Amino acid sequence: NAGVTQTPKFRVLKTGQSMTLLCAQDMNHEYMYWYRQDPGMGLRLIHYSVGEGTTAKGEVPDGYNVSRLKKQNFLLGLESAAPSQTSVYFCASRDIQTNEKLFFGSGTQLSVL
Amino acid sequence: GEDVEQSLFLSVREGDSSVINCTYTDSSSTYLYWYKQEPGAGLQLLTYIFSNMDMKQDQRLTVLLNKKDKHLSLRIADTQTGDSAIYFCAESSTTNTPLVFGKGTRLSVIA
């Protein structure tokens, strides 16, 4: 059971480039989330999804887009990367039917030069 | 919006008890969590408590909740070097609302 898998684990972009971060979970969870973690800032919610085909904005959504075309996948897109988006990105999923806890992926370290 | 506050650093000697404190502002918080993050890894749930509880104990971990003061604490007994990590407090008002995290407390254990 892989849990929550994020790809890639590391990426370096130039300002203005685009990329997509993939999150996949094999636990049949309804809810999925994208957080960013910055030093001294803790975890901040970017976007989340409460089910296939749905997305919602979190605390810091600007500069990001998401899609949830399949229940098991939650994609985070950066259309035009900026240095301020240098961060560690975490995906998480949650099964509200059985318990309340979040399962986290191991993170994606993104640097924008 | 909701806010969760915790101190950023804590240093303790091996074998001592560690107490990490957290305050939150959302009076409707129903679920309160403690997550642990080791270097280079994602967050893992340590324990959680419902708002109708005052205390929860799980082996070396004791969680205390003062709902009146909106204060949550995590006590780690007999702290070991393997407990060195960042500890995050988080809350949510329902199972449908995203968790709100504090900034994390970096625990350093001195041998």
CSV table of C-alpha atoms in Angstrom, one decimal:
chain,number,residue,atom,x,y,z
A,1,ASN,CA,0.0,0.0,0.0
A,2,ALA,CA,1.8,3.1,-1.3
A,3,GLY,CA,-0.4,5.7,0.5
A,4,VAL,CA,0.2,9.2,-0.9
A,5,THR,CA,2.8,9.5,-3.7
A,6,GLN,CA,4.2,12.8,-5.0
A,7,THR,CA,6.2,13.3,-8.1
A,8,PRO,CA,8.7,14.7,-8.7
A,9,LYS,CA,10.6,14.9,-5.5
A,10,PHE,CA,12.8,17.7,-6.6
A,11,ARG,CA,12.6,20.3,-9.4
A,12,VAL,CA,14.4,23.4,-10.4
A,13,LEU,CA,12.6,25.9,-12.7
A,14,LYS,CA,13.5,29.2,-14.3
A,15,THR,CA,11.2,32.1,-13.7
A,16,GLY,CA,8.3,32.0,-16.2
A,17,GLN,CA,8.5,28.2,-16.8
A,18,SER,CA,5.5,26.0,-16.1
A,19,MET,CA,5.2,22.7,-14.4
A,20,THR,CA,2.7,20.2,-12.9
A,21,LEU,CA,3.1,18.4,-9.6
A,22,LEU,CA,1.3,15.1,-9.4
A,23,CYS,CA,-0.2,13.6,-6.3
A,24,ALA,CA,-1.6,10.1,-6.3
A,25,GLN,CA,-3.3,8.2,-3.5
A,26,ASP,CA,-4.4,4.6,-3.5
A,27,MET,CA,-6.6,4.7,-0.4
A,28,ASN,CA,-9.8,5.8,-2.2
A,29,HIS,CA,-10.0,9.0,-0.1
A,30,GLU,CA,-12.5,11.7,-1.1
A,31,TYR,CA,-10.6,14.7,0.1
A,32,MET,CA,-7.2,15.8,-1.2
A,33,TYR,CA,-5.1,18.9,-0.4
A,34,TRP,CA,-2.1,20.8,-1.5
A,35,TYR,CA,0.0,22.7,1.1
A,36,ARG,CA,3.2,24.6,0.8
A,37,GLN,CA,5.7,24.7,3.6
A,38,ASP,CA,8.1,27.7,4.1
A,39,PRO,CA,10.5,28.4,6.9
A,40,GLY,CA,8.8,30.2,9.8
A,41,MET,CA,5.4,30.0,8.0
A,42,GLY,CA,4.3,26.5,8.7
A,43,LEU,CA,1.9,24.8,6.3
A,44,ARG,CA,-0.4,26.9,4.2
A,45,LEU,CA,-3.2,25.5,2.2
A,46,ILE,CA,-3.1,26.3,-1.5
A,47,HIS,CA,-6.1,24.4,-2.9
A,48,TYR,CA,-8.1,21.4,-2.0
A,49,SER,CA,-10.7,19.0,-3.4
A,50,VAL,CA,-13.7,17.3,-1.7
A,51,GLY,CA,-14.2,14.9,-4.5
A,52,GLU,CA,-13.6,14.0,-8.1
A,53,GLY,CA,-14.3,17.0,-10.4
A,54,THR,CA,-14.3,19.5,-7.5
A,55,THR,CA,-11.7,22.0,-6.4
A,56,ALA,CA,-11.6,24.9,-3.9
A,57,LYS,CA,-9.2,27.7,-3.0
A,58,GLY,CA,-7.3,27.6,0.2
A,59,GLU,CA,-5.3,30.3,2.0
A,60,VAL,CA,-2.7,31.0,-0.7
A,61,PRO,CA,-4.2,30.0,-4.1
A,62,ASP,CA,-2.7,32.8,-6.3
A,63,GLY,CA,-0.3,31.6,-9.0
A,64,TYR,CA,-1.5,28.0,-8.8
A,65,ASN,CA,-4.2,25.9,-10.5
A,66,VAL,CA,-5.4,22.4,-9.7
A,67,SER,CA,-7.4,19.7,-11.3
A,68,ARG,CA,-9.1,16.5,-9.9
A,69,LEU,CA,-10.2,14.6,-13.0
A,70,LYS,CA,-9.8,11.2,-11.3
A,71,LYS,CA,-10.5,10.5,-7.6
A,72,GLN,CA,-7.0,9.2,-7.0
A,73,ASN,CA,-5.1,12.0,-8.5
A,74,PHE,CA,-4.8,15.7,-7.6
A,75,LEU,CA,-2.6,17.9,-9.9
A,76,LEU,CA,-1.0,21.2,-8.9
A,77,GLY,CA,0.0,23.5,-11.7
A,78,LEU,CA,2.2,26.5,-11.9
A,79,GLU,CA,1.6,28.3,-15.2
A,80,SER,CA,4.4,30.9,-14.8
A,81,ALA,CA,6.7,30.1,-12.0
A,82,ALA,CA,8.0,32.9,-9.8
A,83,PRO,CA,10.9,32.9,-7.2
A,84,SER,CA,8.2,33.4,-4.5
A,85,GLN,CA,7.0,29.9,-5.3
A,86,THR,CA,10.2,28.3,-4.1
A,87,SER,CA,9.0,26.0,-1.4
A,88,VAL,CA,8.3,22.5,-0.3
A,89,TYR,CA,5.0,21.3,-1.5
A,90,PHE,CA,3.0,18.6,0.3
A,91,CYS,CA,0.0,16.7,-0.8
A,92,ALA,CA,-2.4,15.1,1.6
A,93,SER,CA,-5.5,13.0,1.5
A,94,ARG,CA,-8.3,12.3,4.0
A,95,ASP,CA,-11.0,9.7,4.5
A,96,ILE,CA,-13.9,11.3,6.2
A,97,GLN,CA,-15.8,8.1,6.5
A,98,THR,CA,-13.5,6.2,8.7
A,99,ASN,CA,-11.3,8.7,10.6
A,100,GLU,CA,-10.2,12.3,10.6
A,101,LYS,CA,-6.5,12.2,10.0
A,102,LEU,CA,-4.5,13.4,7.0
A,103,PHE,CA,-2.1,11.2,5.2
A,104,PHE,CA,0.8,13.1,3.8
A,105,GLY,CA,3.1,12.6,0.8
A,106,SER,CA,6.9,13.0,1.3
A,107,GLY,CA,7.0,16.4,-0.4
A,108,THR,CA,8.3,18.1,-3.5
A,109,GLN,CA,11.2,20.5,-3.2
A,110,LEU,CA,10.7,23.2,-5.8
A,111,SER,CA,13.3,25.9,-6.5
A,112,VAL,CA,12.5,28.8,-8.9
A,113,LEU,CA,15.5,30.7,-10.1
B,1,GLY,CA,-9.9,33.5,9.9
B,2,GLU,CA,-8.8,30.8,12.2
B,3,ASP,CA,-5.4,30.9,13.7
B,4,VAL,CA,-3.1,28.4,15.4
B,5,GLU,CA,-0.1,29.7,17.4
B,6,GLN,CA,2.8,27.8,18.8
B,7,SER,CA,6.3,28.7,19.9
B,8,LEU,CA,9.0,28.0,17.2
B,9,PHE,CA,11.7,26.3,19.3
B,10,LEU,CA,12.1,24.1,22.3
B,11,SER,CA,15.3,22.5,23.6
B,12,VAL,CA,15.4,19.7,26.2
B,13,ARG,CA,17.9,17.2,27.6
B,14,GLU,CA,17.5,13.6,26.9
B,15,GLY,CA,15.4,11.9,29.5
B,16,ASP,CA,13.5,15.0,30.5
B,17,SER,CA,9.9,15.7,29.6
B,18,SER,CA,9.1,18.0,26.7
B,19,VAL,CA,6.0,20.2,26.7
B,20,ILE,CA,4.9,21.8,23.5
B,21,ASN,CA,2.1,24.4,23.7
B,22,CYS,CA,-0.4,25.6,21.2
B,23,THR,CA,-3.3,28.1,21.2
B,24,TYR,CA,-6.1,28.4,18.7
B,25,THR,CA,-8.7,31.0,18.0
B,26,ASP,CA,-11.6,29.0,16.5
B,27,SER,CA,-14.1,28.3,19.3
B,28,SER,CA,-15.9,25.8,17.1
B,29,SER,CA,-12.7,23.6,16.8
B,30,THR,CA,-13.8,20.0,17.2
B,31,TYR,CA,-10.7,18.1,16.3
B,32,LEU,CA,-7.2,19.0,17.5
B,33,TYR,CA,-4.1,17.2,16.2
B,34,TRP,CA,-0.4,16.9,16.8
B,35,TYR,CA,1.7,16.0,13.8
B,36,LYS,CA,5.4,15.2,13.7
B,37,GLN,CA,7.8,16.0,10.8
B,38,GLU,CA,11.2,14.5,10.7
B,39,PRO,CA,13.9,16.0,8.4
B,40,GLY,CA,13.1,15.5,4.7
B,41,ALA,CA,9.8,13.8,5.3
B,42,GLY,CA,6.1,14.6,5.3
B,43,LEU,CA,4.0,15.0,8.4
B,44,GLN,CA,2.8,12.0,10.4
B,45,LEU,CA,0.0,12.1,12.8
B,46,LEU,CA,1.1,11.6,16.4
B,47,THR,CA,-2.2,11.9,18.2
B,48,TYR,CA,-5.5,13.8,18.2
B,49,ILE,CA,-8.2,14.7,20.6
B,50,PHE,CA,-11.8,15.6,20.3
B,51,SER,CA,-13.0,18.9,21.9
B,52,ASN,CA,-15.2,17.0,24.4
B,53,MET,CA,-12.1,15.5,26.0
B,54,ASP,CA,-9.7,17.1,28.5
B,55,MET,CA,-6.9,14.6,28.2
B,56,LYS,CA,-5.6,11.8,26.1
B,57,GLN,CA,-2.6,9.6,26.9
B,58,ASP,CA,-0.8,7.3,24.5
B,59,GLN,CA,2.3,5.7,25.8
B,60,ARG,CA,4.9,8.5,26.3
B,61,LEU,CA,2.5,11.1,24.9
B,62,THR,CA,0.0,13.1,26.9
B,63,VAL,CA,-2.3,15.7,25.3
B,64,LEU,CA,-4.1,18.2,27.5
B,65,LEU,CA,-6.9,20.4,26.2
B,66,ASN,CA,-8.2,23.5,28.0
B,67,LYS,CA,-11.2,24.4,25.8
B,68,LYS,CA,-12.0,27.5,27.9
B,69,ASP,CA,-8.6,29.0,27.2
B,70,LYS,CA,-8.3,27.4,23.7
B,71,HIS,CA,-5.0,25.9,24.8
B,72,LEU,CA,-3.6,22.5,23.7
B,73,SER,CA,-0.4,20.9,24.9
B,74,LEU,CA,1.7,17.9,24.0
B,75,ARG,CA,3.9,16.3,26.7
B,76,ILE,CA,6.5,13.8,25.7
B,77,ALA,CA,7.8,11.8,28.6
B,78,ASP,CA,11.4,10.6,28.8
B,79,THR,CA,12.3,12.5,25.6
B,80,GLN,CA,14.8,10.7,23.3
B,81,THR,CA,17.1,12.0,20.6
B,82,GLY,CA,14.7,10.3,18.1
B,83,ASP,CA,12.0,12.7,19.2
B,84,SER,CA,14.0,15.6,17.6
B,85,ALA,CA,11.6,16.9,14.9
B,86,ILE,CA,9.2,19.7,14.1
B,87,TYR,CA,5.8,19.3,15.9
B,88,PHE,CA,2.7,20.9,14.3
B,89,CYS,CA,-0.5,21.6,16.1
B,90,ALA,CA,-3.6,21.7,13.9
B,91,GLU,CA,-7.3,22.1,14.2
B,92,SER,CA,-10.5,21.7,12.2
B,93,SER,CA,-14.1,22.4,13.1
B,94,THR,CA,-15.6,19.5,11.2
B,95,THR,CA,-14.4,16.6,9.1
B,96,ASN,CA,-15.3,18.6,6.0
B,97,THR,CA,-13.1,21.6,6.7
B,98,PRO,CA,-9.4,21.7,5.9
B,99,LEU,CA,-7.0,21.5,8.8
B,100,VAL,CA,-5.4,24.8,9.9
B,101,PHE,CA,-1.8,24.3,11.0
B,102,GLY,CA,0.4,26.2,13.4
B,103,LYS,CA,3.9,27.2,12.2
B,104,GLY,CA,5.5,24.3,14.0
B,105,THR,CA,7.8,23.9,17.0
B,106,ARG,CA,11.3,22.6,16.4
B,107,LEU,CA,12.2,20.3,19.3
B,108,SER,CA,15.9,19.7,19.8
B,109,VAL,CA,16.9,17.0,22.2
B,110,ILE,CA,20.4,17.3,23.7
B,111,ALA,CA,22.2,14.1,24.6
